[in-house]
C-alpha cells in the first residue's frame, strides 16, 4: 500500500470520527471519540496535556508534518476541496518560495492574542476551532434535519428508532462567520491547495520547525528523475522544486501525492540520511538560526501555556437589579467546570464542541466582540441540569475541566435574581411558585408579599448562599416574554 493510500485511509477515519463528534446530538459519540478532540495540538497545549504534546512532537520528528494531513480535521477537509480542484484542472500547482517572515509574524501575533484572551481572533486562526465553527453551525443542522426526516418516516410505521431533534439558530453571527470561512477556505484549497496551512495556520508553523528535522522525508533519486515537473504540479503544498531536486520540509505535509504522480520512481519516502541536497533552499542552513527559531517558538508556547494557569481570583457577579430585564446579564454565565470567566476566556478556542454536545440547549456562542463564539449559557430553551456534565467531558482545551455530577450539583456559577415587575402573582393576581417547586437546591422559598396580610400573594425569595445558578427557575418561569426570575453570573465559581 502506498503512502498516499495509507494517509487517505487514516485521514478518512479521523475526519469521519471528528465530524460525527460535532454533529451528534444523542450523546453517543463523545463516549467513544472524545479523544479525537483532545489530540489536537493547540487544545493539548492549552489543556497542558504533556503526554499528547510529547506524542505529537515525536510523531512529527519521525514522520514529518503528517499531523496536518491525518489528524487535523480542517487540513483533511481542505485536502478534499483541493482534490476537487485537481479534478477540475489536473497538474494545477506550482512551486513557490516559503513566506517565512509572514508565517513567523502570524504565529507571534497569534500567541500574543492567545495570552490576551482575544477569543474571536484566536478562533479564526486556530484550525480545529475553525472546523468546529463550520461543523456546528452549518453541518449539524443538516444532520439534524436528515434525522428528523427519518424520525417522521419511522413514526409513520410506529417505530421509535429515531427521535425528533430541534433545529434552532444559536447565533446568527456565528452562522454568518462559519459560512464566510467555509467559502474562503474552500476557494483557497480548490485553487491553491495548502496555502492557508503554510502561511496562516499557527499550528502548521509550529510543526514546520520540527518537521525540518524529521527522520523520514520525501526525497529525490536524481538518477531516475527526468525533470518532468509532475511532482511539482501535483504538490498542494507548493514545496517541491523539481529543477533543483529539493523539498521544503517545513511545508511538506507528507501526503504522498508527489510519489504517486511520479512515473519514474524518482521520489522516495525514507530516512533523511538518503538526502543529497538541502531540505529547503529558501531557508538558510544556519544551525544557530534554526536553534534560535526552535527555542523562540518553544518559549512562546510555554509562555502561553503558563499564562493559562494564572487565574486571578475576582469577587463579582452581584448585579444591580433595580431596572434590569432578563436575560441581559451583567456577568455572562460560563459552564460548571470552567472555574471562572477569565479561565474560559484564556483557554477556550471557540471550537463549539461543547455547544454542539449540550443536550439541554443551554450553551450558545457569545455575541461579545472580544469573546465572540466562545460558549455562554442562557436558559430560554432549557436549564443546566445538575446530573449532566457532558460539556466538561468533551472540552479538549481545559476551558471546561472535567467535573463530577456530585461536584457540579454544588458548584455555584451564579445566583437567581427576582424581578418584581414581571412576577405573575403581582401582575395577574394568581398564585404561581413554579420557581420554588423546581429549584433543585431548595434555594427559593415562597413568602407572603405582605407579611401582615395572610391573603396577599406569595412571591419568591432567593437564598443566594445555596443557589447554584442552574437556571431551572428562569427557564420554567411562566412569565412571558421576560422571566420574573433570572440568573446573574459570577466571575469566579465556588462550591456551596
Short mmCIF file of C-alpha atoms in Angstrom, two decimals:
data_model
loop_
_atom_site.label_atom_id
_atom_site.label_comp_id
_atom_site.label_asym_id
_atom_site.label_seq_id
_atom_site.Cartn_x
_atom_site.Cartn_y
_atom_site.Cartn_z
CA UNK A 1 0.00 0.00 0.00
CA UNK A 2 1.38 3.42 -0.95
CA UNK A 3 1.97 6.31 1.42
CA UNK A 4 -0.91 8.22 -0.18
CA UNK A 5 -3.41 5.38 0.33
CA UNK A 6 -2.37 4.92 3.96
CA UNK A 7 -2.74 8.66 4.53
CA UNK A 8 -6.19 8.75 2.92
CA UNK A 9 -7.40 5.75 4.94
CA UNK A 10 -6.23 7.16 8.28
CA UNK A 11 -7.45 10.67 7.46
CA UNK A 12 -10.89 9.37 6.45
CA UNK A 13 -11.32 7.59 9.77
CA UNK A 14 -10.17 10.63 11.72
CA UNK A 15 -12.31 13.07 9.78
CA UNK A 16 -15.44 10.91 10.00
CA UNK A 17 -14.95 10.48 13.75
CA UNK A 18 -14.45 14.18 14.49
CA UNK A 19 -17.32 15.17 12.22
CA UNK A 20 -19.63 12.74 14.00
CA UNK A 21 -18.43 14.12 17.32
CA UNK A 22 -19.63 17.58 16.28
CA UNK A 23 -22.92 16.72 14.59
CA UNK A 24 -24.10 14.01 17.00
CA UNK A 25 -26.85 15.24 19.35
CA UNK A 26 -27.60 11.94 21.06
CA UNK A 27 -24.56 11.91 23.37
CA UNK A 28 -23.28 8.66 21.87
CA UNK A 29 -20.22 9.90 20.01
CA UNK A 30 -18.39 11.53 22.90
CA UNK A 31 -18.21 8.22 24.81
CA UNK A 32 -16.03 6.77 22.06
CA UNK A 33 -14.50 9.70 20.22
CA UNK A 34 -13.81 12.49 22.72
CA UNK A 35 -10.10 11.57 22.49
CA UNK A 36 -10.03 12.76 18.87
CA UNK A 37 -10.65 16.32 20.01
CA UNK A 38 -8.07 16.04 22.76
CA UNK A 39 -5.22 15.05 20.41
CA UNK A 40 -5.43 18.38 18.56
CA UNK A 41 -2.17 20.25 19.19
CA UNK A 42 -3.37 23.69 20.28
CA UNK A 43 -6.05 22.24 22.51
CA UNK A 44 -3.49 19.91 24.11
CA UNK A 45 -1.19 22.87 24.79
CA UNK A 46 -3.99 24.87 26.43
CA UNK A 47 -5.00 21.85 28.50
CA UNK A 48 -1.31 21.31 29.39
CA UNK A 49 -1.69 17.72 28.22
CA UNK A 50 2.00 16.85 28.29
CA UNK A 51 1.52 13.29 27.01
CA UNK A 52 -0.34 14.38 23.87
CA UNK A 53 2.05 17.27 23.19
CA UNK A 54 5.08 14.98 23.50
CA UNK A 55 3.46 12.32 21.32
CA UNK A 56 2.67 14.82 18.57
CA UNK A 57 6.19 16.23 18.64
CA UNK A 58 7.70 12.74 18.40
CA UNK A 59 5.27 11.90 15.57
CA UNK A 60 6.42 14.99 13.67
CA UNK A 61 10.11 14.36 14.31
CA UNK A 62 9.72 10.86 12.91
CA UNK A 63 7.22 11.22 10.06
CA UNK A 64 7.18 14.95 9.26
CA UNK A 65 4.02 17.09 9.23
CA UNK A 66 1.74 14.08 8.97
CA UNK A 67 -0.41 15.66 11.72
CA UNK A 68 -1.68 18.21 9.18
CA UNK A 69 -2.87 15.58 6.70
CA UNK A 70 -4.09 12.84 9.07
CA UNK A 71 -5.14 14.37 12.41
CA UNK A 72 -6.20 17.97 11.76
CA UNK A 73 -9.85 17.95 10.53
CA UNK A 74 -9.52 21.31 8.80
CA UNK A 75 -6.45 20.13 6.90
CA UNK A 76 -8.27 16.97 5.86
CA UNK A 77 -11.30 18.99 4.74
CA UNK A 78 -9.07 21.29 2.70
CA UNK A 79 -7.46 18.26 1.08
CA UNK A 80 -10.95 17.30 -0.03
CA UNK A 81 -11.53 20.69 -1.63
CA UNK A 82 -8.07 20.52 -3.19
CA UNK A 83 -8.91 17.12 -4.66
CA UNK A 84 -11.99 18.64 -6.30
CA UNK A 85 -9.77 21.39 -7.67
CA UNK A 86 -7.42 18.84 -9.19
CA UNK A 87 -10.39 17.08 -10.76
CA UNK A 88 -11.39 20.35 -12.41
CA UNK A 89 -7.87 21.03 -13.64
CA UNK A 90 -5.07 18.47 -13.48
CA UNK A 91 -1.50 19.41 -12.62
CA UNK A 92 -2.59 22.81 -11.33
CA UNK A 93 0.08 23.57 -8.72
CA UNK A 94 3.48 25.28 -8.99
CA UNK A 95 6.48 25.66 -6.73
CA UNK A 96 6.70 28.86 -4.68
CA UNK A 97 9.10 30.14 -2.09
CA UNK A 98 8.14 29.89 1.56
CA UNK A 99 6.75 33.08 3.12
CA UNK A 100 8.78 32.55 6.27
CA UNK A 101 8.50 36.11 7.56
CA UNK A 102 4.72 36.11 7.20
CA UNK A 103 4.43 32.76 8.96
CA UNK A 104 6.57 33.93 11.86
CA UNK A 105 4.62 37.18 12.15
CA UNK A 106 1.25 35.38 12.19
CA UNK A 107 2.47 32.88 14.81
CA UNK A 108 3.82 35.63 17.06
CA UNK A 109 0.63 37.66 16.74
CA UNK A 110 -1.46 34.55 17.42
CA UNK A 111 0.40 33.75 20.64
CA UNK A 112 0.04 37.33 21.84
CA UNK A 113 -3.70 37.22 21.16
CA UNK A 114 -3.89 33.87 22.95
CA UNK A 115 -2.26 35.26 26.10
CA UNK A 116 -4.51 38.33 25.98
CA UNK A 117 -7.61 36.14 25.70
CA UNK A 118 -8.76 37.56 22.37
CA UNK A 119 -11.03 34.62 21.69
CA UNK A 120 -12.53 35.85 18.43
CA UNK A 121 -9.24 36.25 16.56
CA UNK A 122 -7.77 33.10 18.11
CA UNK A 123 -10.66 31.01 16.86
CA UNK A 124 -10.45 32.32 13.31
CA UNK A 125 -6.75 31.38 13.17
CA UNK A 126 -6.88 28.04 15.02
CA UNK A 127 -7.57 25.18 12.57
CA UNK A 128 -9.54 22.82 14.82
CA UNK A 129 -11.69 25.67 16.11
CA UNK A 130 -12.46 26.87 12.60
CA UNK A 131 -13.55 23.38 11.64
CA UNK A 132 -15.72 23.19 14.77
CA UNK A 133 -17.33 26.51 13.89
CA UNK A 134 -18.25 25.19 10.43
CA UNK A 135 -19.39 21.78 11.66
CA UNK A 136 -21.57 23.11 14.49
CA UNK A 137 -23.25 25.95 12.60
CA UNK A 138 -23.56 24.50 9.11
CA UNK A 139 -23.29 20.72 9.22
CA UNK A 140 -25.05 19.78 12.45
CA UNK A 141 -28.37 21.42 11.40
CA UNK A 142 -28.24 19.45 8.14
CA UNK A 143 -27.57 16.24 10.08
CA UNK A 144 -30.46 17.01 12.45
CA UNK A 145 -32.81 17.79 9.57
CA UNK A 146 -31.98 14.45 7.95
CA UNK A 147 -32.55 12.71 11.27
CA UNK A 148 -35.94 14.39 11.60
CA UNK A 149 -36.98 13.12 8.17
CA UNK A 150 -36.08 9.59 9.25
CA UNK A 151 -37.91 10.12 12.55
CA UNK A 152 -41.07 11.17 10.70
CA UNK A 153 -40.86 8.10 8.45
CA UNK A 154 -40.23 5.80 11.42
CA UNK A 155 -43.14 7.32 13.35
CA UNK A 156 -45.42 6.61 10.40
CA UNK A 157 -44.60 2.94 10.82
CA UNK A 158 -44.94 3.07 14.64
CA UNK A 159 -41.19 2.81 15.10
CA UNK A 160 -39.07 4.83 17.54
CA UNK A 161 -35.69 4.01 16.06
CA UNK A 162 -35.22 7.78 15.59
CA UNK A 163 -36.48 10.72 17.59
CA UNK A 164 -37.08 14.32 16.61
CA UNK A 165 -34.39 16.91 17.36
CA UNK A 166 -35.00 20.66 17.47
CA UNK A 167 -33.11 22.58 14.80
CA UNK A 168 -32.60 26.12 16.03
CA UNK A 169 -30.40 29.10 15.34
CA UNK A 170 -27.94 29.52 18.20
CA UNK A 171 -26.31 32.64 16.78
CA UNK A 172 -26.81 34.43 13.50
CA UNK A 173 -23.35 35.97 13.80
CA UNK A 174 -21.66 32.58 14.21
CA UNK A 175 -23.66 31.16 11.32
CA UNK A 176 -22.59 34.02 9.06
CA UNK A 177 -18.93 33.75 10.04
CA UNK A 178 -18.99 29.97 9.54
CA UNK A 179 -20.43 30.38 6.04
CA UNK A 180 -17.86 33.01 5.09
CA UNK A 181 -14.96 30.95 6.45
CA UNK A 182 -16.15 27.85 4.60
CA UNK A 183 -16.31 29.73 1.30
CA UNK A 184 -12.89 31.34 1.79
CA UNK A 185 -11.16 28.11 2.80
CA UNK A 186 -12.87 26.12 0.04
CA UNK A 187 -11.77 28.61 -2.62
CA UNK A 188 -8.21 28.74 -1.28
CA UNK A 189 -7.92 24.96 -1.18
CA UNK A 190 -9.64 24.46 -4.54
CA UNK A 191 -7.33 26.92 -6.24
CA UNK A 192 -4.06 26.80 -4.29
CA UNK A 193 -4.10 23.67 -2.13
CA UNK A 194 -2.38 24.18 1.23
CA UNK A 195 -1.85 27.96 1.05
CA UNK A 196 -3.74 28.57 4.31
CA UNK A 197 -1.92 25.77 6.12
CA UNK A 198 1.51 27.01 5.07
CA UNK A 199 1.09 30.76 5.52
CA UNK A 200 -1.61 31.45 8.12
CA UNK A 201 -2.14 28.38 10.32
CA UNK A 202 -0.15 28.82 13.57
CA UNK A 203 -0.23 25.10 14.32
CA UNK A 204 1.29 24.35 10.92
CA UNK A 205 4.03 26.92 11.53
CA UNK A 206 4.99 25.37 14.87
CA UNK A 207 5.04 21.88 13.40
CA UNK A 208 7.12 23.09 10.46
CA UNK A 209 10.00 23.81 12.83
CA UNK A 210 10.05 20.20 13.99
CA UNK A 211 9.29 18.74 10.56
CA UNK A 212 12.52 20.15 9.18
CA UNK A 213 14.39 17.73 11.43
CA UNK A 214 12.14 14.70 10.84
CA UNK A 215 13.72 11.30 10.32
CA UNK A 216 11.51 10.16 7.42
CA UNK A 217 11.28 12.54 4.48
CA UNK A 218 10.34 12.61 0.81
CA UNK A 219 13.49 12.91 -1.29
CA UNK A 220 14.68 12.66 -4.88
CA UNK A 221 16.57 9.88 -6.59
CA UNK A 222 18.32 12.15 -9.08
CA UNK A 223 19.38 9.24 -11.25
CA UNK A 224 15.76 8.45 -12.05
CA UNK A 225 14.36 12.00 -12.23
CA UNK A 226 13.54 13.20 -15.76
CA UNK A 227 12.54 16.73 -14.67
CA UNK A 228 9.03 16.19 -15.99
CA UNK A 229 7.66 18.52 -13.23
CA UNK A 230 4.66 16.28 -12.41
CA UNK A 231 5.67 16.14 -8.75
CA UNK A 232 5.69 19.94 -8.50
CA UNK A 233 2.41 20.27 -10.40
CA UNK A 234 0.73 17.84 -8.00
CA UNK A 235 2.17 19.22 -4.76
CA UNK A 236 -0.66 21.05 -2.95
CA UNK A 237 1.90 22.49 -0.50
CA UNK A 238 3.89 24.08 -3.38
CA UNK A 239 7.05 22.84 -1.70
CA UNK A 240 8.76 20.72 -4.38
CA UNK A 241 11.34 22.36 -6.63
CA UNK A 242 11.88 19.76 -9.37
CA UNK A 243 14.55 21.85 -11.08
CA UNK A 244 16.86 21.69 -8.06
CA UNK A 245 15.54 18.35 -6.77
CA UNK A 246 14.69 19.82 -3.36
CA UNK A 247 11.72 19.65 -1.00
CA UNK A 248 10.81 22.28 1.59
CA UNK A 249 10.12 20.06 4.58
CA UNK A 250 8.71 22.91 6.63
CA UNK A 251 5.71 22.93 4.27
CA UNK A 252 5.51 19.28 3.18
CA UNK A 253 2.54 17.55 4.85
CA UNK A 254 3.66 14.03 3.83
CA UNK A 255 0.54 13.40 1.74
CA UNK A 256 2.29 11.15 -0.80
CA UNK A 257 0.63 12.74 -3.85
CA UNK A 258 4.00 13.52 -5.43
CA UNK A 259 5.20 9.92 -5.12
CA UNK A 260 2.07 8.60 -6.81
CA UNK A 261 2.30 11.17 -9.61
CA UNK A 262 5.94 10.39 -10.43
CA UNK A 263 6.08 7.97 -13.37
CA UNK A 264 9.76 7.20 -13.00
CA UNK A 265 10.01 6.28 -9.30
CA UNK A 266 12.27 9.25 -8.66
CA UNK A 267 10.66 10.17 -5.33
CA UNK A 268 11.02 8.12 -2.18
CA UNK A 269 9.84 8.38 1.41
CA UNK A 270 12.51 7.26 3.80
CA UNK A 271 15.23 8.20 6.30
CA UNK A 272 16.77 11.62 5.90
CA UNK A 273 20.23 10.08 5.53
CA UNK A 274 19.41 9.36 1.88
CA UNK A 275 19.27 13.08 1.13
CA UNK A 276 21.96 14.57 -1.07
CA UNK A 277 20.57 18.14 -1.13
CA UNK A 278 19.47 20.70 1.48
CA UNK A 279 15.90 20.23 2.62
CA UNK A 280 14.82 23.78 1.80
CA UNK A 281 16.80 26.17 -0.40
CA UNK A 282 14.65 29.07 0.75
CA UNK A 283 15.59 28.73 4.43
CA UNK A 284 19.24 29.43 5.33
CA UNK A 285 21.10 26.39 6.61
CA UNK A 286 22.22 28.16 9.74
CA UNK A 287 22.20 25.83 12.75
CA UNK A 288 22.21 28.69 15.18
CA UNK A 289 19.29 30.40 13.45
CA UNK A 290 17.33 27.14 13.39
CA UNK A 291 18.09 26.56 17.05
CA UNK A 292 17.01 30.09 17.91
CA UNK A 293 13.75 29.67 15.98
CA UNK A 294 13.07 26.42 17.77
CA UNK A 295 13.79 27.89 21.18
CA UNK A 296 11.75 31.03 20.45
CA UNK A 297 8.68 29.07 19.41
CA UNK A 298 9.03 26.68 22.34
CA UNK A 299 9.33 29.61 24.74
CA UNK A 300 6.29 31.33 23.27
CA UNK A 301 4.23 28.16 23.54
CA UNK A 302 5.39 27.60 27.10
CA UNK A 303 4.52 31.20 27.96
CA UNK A 304 1.04 30.76 26.51
CA UNK A 305 0.52 27.55 28.44
CA UNK A 306 1.71 29.05 31.73
CA UNK A 307 -0.46 32.09 31.22
CA UNK A 308 -3.49 29.84 31.29
CA UNK A 309 -2.58 28.71 34.80
CA UNK A 310 -2.82 32.21 36.21
CA UNK A 311 -6.41 32.79 37.19
CA UNK A 312 -6.83 35.97 39.18
CA UNK A 313 -9.49 35.45 41.81
CA UNK A 314 -12.09 38.10 41.38
CA UNK A 315 -15.15 38.53 43.51
CA UNK A 316 -18.13 39.55 41.46
CA UNK A 317 -21.44 38.65 39.99
CA UNK A 318 -23.56 40.84 42.28
CA UNK A 319 -25.93 42.60 39.96
CA UNK A 320 -27.58 45.96 40.25
CA UNK A 321 -31.09 44.67 39.77
CA UNK A 322 -33.44 47.64 40.07
CA UNK A 323 -34.29 48.12 36.40
CA UNK A 324 -32.67 45.01 34.93
CA UNK A 325 -34.72 42.91 32.49
CA UNK A 326 -33.75 39.27 31.95
CA UNK A 327 -31.89 37.79 30.22
CA UNK A 328 -29.49 40.75 29.93
CA UNK A 329 -26.78 39.76 32.40
CA UNK A 330 -24.11 41.99 33.85
CA UNK A 331 -21.81 38.96 34.10
CA UNK A 332 -22.10 36.16 31.49
CA UNK A 333 -22.68 32.64 32.72
CA UNK A 334 -19.96 30.10 32.00
CA UNK A 335 -20.46 26.33 32.42
CA UNK A 336 -19.65 24.49 35.66
CA UNK A 337 -16.07 23.28 35.39
CA UNK A 338 -14.87 26.45 33.66
CA UNK A 339 -13.77 27.78 37.08
CA UNK A 340 -14.09 31.43 36.10
CA UNK A 341 -14.85 33.78 33.25
CA UNK A 342 -11.14 34.50 32.93
CA UNK A 343 -10.18 30.85 32.67
CA UNK A 344 -12.80 30.41 29.96
CA UNK A 345 -11.56 33.46 28.04
CA UNK A 346 -7.90 32.37 28.18
CA UNK A 347 -8.26 28.68 27.41
CA UNK A 348 -11.28 28.43 25.13
CA UNK A 349 -10.51 28.33 21.41
CA UNK A 350 -14.18 28.54 20.50
CA UNK A 351 -14.34 25.16 18.78
CA UNK A 352 -18.01 24.94 19.86
CA UNK A 353 -17.87 21.23 20.58
CA UNK A 354 -19.48 21.83 23.97
CA UNK A 355 -22.23 23.84 22.25
CA UNK A 356 -22.98 21.10 19.75
CA UNK A 357 -22.95 18.45 22.51
CA UNK A 358 -25.13 20.28 25.06
CA UNK A 359 -28.32 18.17 25.39
CA UNK A 360 -30.23 20.89 27.26
CA UNK A 361 -29.76 23.62 24.61
CA UNK A 362 -28.22 25.89 27.22
CA UNK A 363 -24.88 26.70 25.59
CA UNK A 364 -24.63 29.07 22.66
CA UNK A 365 -21.92 31.23 21.05
CA UNK A 366 -21.22 34.57 22.72
CA UNK A 367 -22.04 37.75 20.82
CA UNK A 368 -19.44 39.73 22.77
CA UNK A 369 -16.88 41.01 20.26
CA UNK A 370 -13.81 40.12 22.36
CA UNK A 371 -15.07 36.60 23.14
CA UNK A 372 -17.17 36.07 20.04
CA UNK A 373 -18.25 32.44 19.53
CA UNK A 374 -16.96 31.22 22.89
CA UNK A 375 -19.72 29.43 24.85
CA UNK A 376 -22.04 31.25 27.21
CA UNK A 377 -25.13 29.95 28.99
CA UNK A 378 -28.69 31.11 28.52
CA UNK A 379 -31.89 29.50 29.72
CA UNK A 380 -34.56 30.33 27.15
CA UNK A 381 -34.72 26.75 25.82
CA UNK A 382 -33.64 24.70 28.81
CA UNK A 383 -31.62 24.75 32.01
CA UNK A 384 -28.33 23.27 33.17
CA UNK A 385 -29.39 20.01 34.75
CA UNK A 386 -27.24 19.05 37.76
CA UNK A 387 -26.92 15.47 36.56
CA UNK A 388 -25.41 16.47 33.18
CA UNK A 389 -21.68 17.09 32.74
CA UNK A 390 -21.26 16.40 29.04
CA UNK A 391 -19.62 19.72 28.17
CA UNK A 392 -16.85 19.08 30.69
CA UNK A 393 -16.27 15.62 29.25
CA UNK A 394 -15.74 16.79 25.68
CA UNK A 395 -13.79 20.06 26.13
CA UNK A 396 -10.29 19.41 24.71
CA UNK A 397 -8.63 22.65 25.81
CA UNK A 398 -9.20 22.67 29.58
CA UNK A 399 -11.57 25.64 29.35
CA UNK A 400 -14.20 23.41 30.95
CA UNK A 401 -12.43 20.98 33.22
CA UNK A 402 -13.90 17.52 33.90
CA UNK A 403 -16.35 17.76 36.78
CA UNK A 404 -18.26 15.00 38.54
CA UNK A 405 -22.02 15.38 38.77
CA UNK A 406 -21.82 15.42 42.58
CA UNK A 407 -19.43 18.37 42.48
CA UNK A 408 -21.44 20.11 39.78
CA UNK A 409 -24.59 19.96 41.90
CA UNK A 410 -22.83 22.09 44.50
CA UNK A 411 -20.90 24.43 42.17
CA UNK A 412 -22.24 27.97 42.13
CA UNK A 413 -21.89 29.62 38.74
CA UNK A 414 -24.33 32.40 39.53
CA UNK A 415 -27.38 33.26 41.61
CA UNK A 416 -31.04 33.88 40.87
CA UNK A 417 -32.41 37.40 40.86
CA UNK A 418 -36.14 38.19 41.23
CA UNK A 419 -37.73 40.87 39.04
CA UNK A 420 -40.79 42.17 40.87
CA UNK A 421 -42.47 43.89 37.91
CA UNK A 422 -42.59 40.63 35.90
CA UNK A 423 -43.89 38.29 38.65
CA UNK A 424 -47.29 36.78 37.80
CA UNK A 425 -48.70 36.74 41.37
CA UNK A 426 -48.28 40.52 41.43
CA UNK A 427 -49.10 41.34 37.82
CA UNK A 428 -52.02 38.91 37.31
CA UNK A 429 -53.12 38.21 40.86
CA UNK A 430 -52.73 34.42 40.54
CA UNK A 431 -50.66 32.01 42.62
CA UNK A 432 -47.56 30.51 41.00
CA UNK A 433 -44.50 29.23 42.88
CA UNK A 434 -43.11 27.48 39.79
CA UNK A 435 -39.56 28.64 40.54
CA UNK A 436 -39.62 27.31 44.10
CA UNK A 437 -41.09 23.94 43.10
CA UNK A 438 -38.42 23.25 40.51
CA UNK A 439 -35.33 24.57 42.31
CA UNK A 440 -33.04 21.53 42.78
CA UNK A 441 -31.24 23.03 45.79
CA UNK A 442 -34.23 24.50 47.62
CA UNK A 443 -32.75 27.98 47.32
CA UNK A 444 -36.13 29.60 46.57
CA UNK A 445 -38.89 29.96 49.13
CA UNK A 446 -42.34 31.42 48.61
CA UNK A 447 -43.35 34.04 51.20
CA UNK A 448 -46.22 36.45 51.59
CA UNK A 449 -45.73 39.62 49.64
CA UNK A 450 -47.30 41.43 52.62
CA UNK A 451 -46.32 39.77 55.92
CA UNK A 452 -49.24 41.49 57.65
CA UNK A 453 -51.82 40.21 55.16
CA UNK A 454 -52.29 36.45 55.02
CA UNK A 455 -54.33 36.84 51.83
CA UNK A 456 -51.56 38.60 49.96
CA UNK A 457 -49.97 36.71 47.02
CA UNK A 458 -46.83 34.72 47.65
CA UNK A 459 -43.61 35.80 45.99
CA UNK A 460 -40.20 34.09 45.73
CA UNK A 461 -37.23 34.83 47.97
CA UNK A 462 -33.83 33.57 46.89
CA UNK A 463 -31.22 32.24 49.29
CA UNK A 464 -28.10 33.23 47.32
CA UNK A 465 -25.86 31.22 49.62
CA UNK A 466 -27.18 27.88 48.30
CA UNK A 467 -28.33 28.88 44.81
CA UNK A 468 -26.07 27.28 42.17
CA UNK A 469 -27.36 29.23 39.16
CA UNK A 470 -28.64 26.20 37.22
CA UNK A 471 -31.40 28.29 35.63
CA UNK A 472 -34.34 25.96 36.35
CA UNK A 473 -36.25 28.88 37.85
CA UNK A 474 -35.55 31.16 34.87
CA UNK A 475 -36.39 28.53 32.28
CA UNK A 476 -39.60 27.33 33.95
CA UNK A 477 -40.93 30.74 34.98
CA UNK A 478 -44.29 31.17 33.17
CA UNK A 479 -43.94 34.95 32.81
CA UNK A 480 -43.68 36.00 29.17
CA UNK A 481 -41.85 37.47 27.33
CA UNK A 482 -39.49 38.23 30.20
CA UNK A 483 -38.98 35.87 33.12
CA UNK A 484 -39.69 37.20 36.58
CA UNK A 485 -36.53 35.49 37.83
CA UNK A 486 -33.20 35.09 36.08
CA UNK A 487 -29.63 34.04 36.86
CA UNK A 488 -26.81 36.53 37.18
CA UNK A 489 -23.38 35.06 36.50
CA UNK A 490 -20.35 35.03 38.81
CA UNK A 491 -16.85 35.89 37.65
CA UNK A 492 -15.42 33.09 39.78
CA UNK A 493 -17.22 29.83 40.57
CA UNK A 494 -17.27 28.30 44.04
CA UNK A 495 -18.68 25.29 45.85
CA UNK A 496 -21.60 25.86 48.18
#
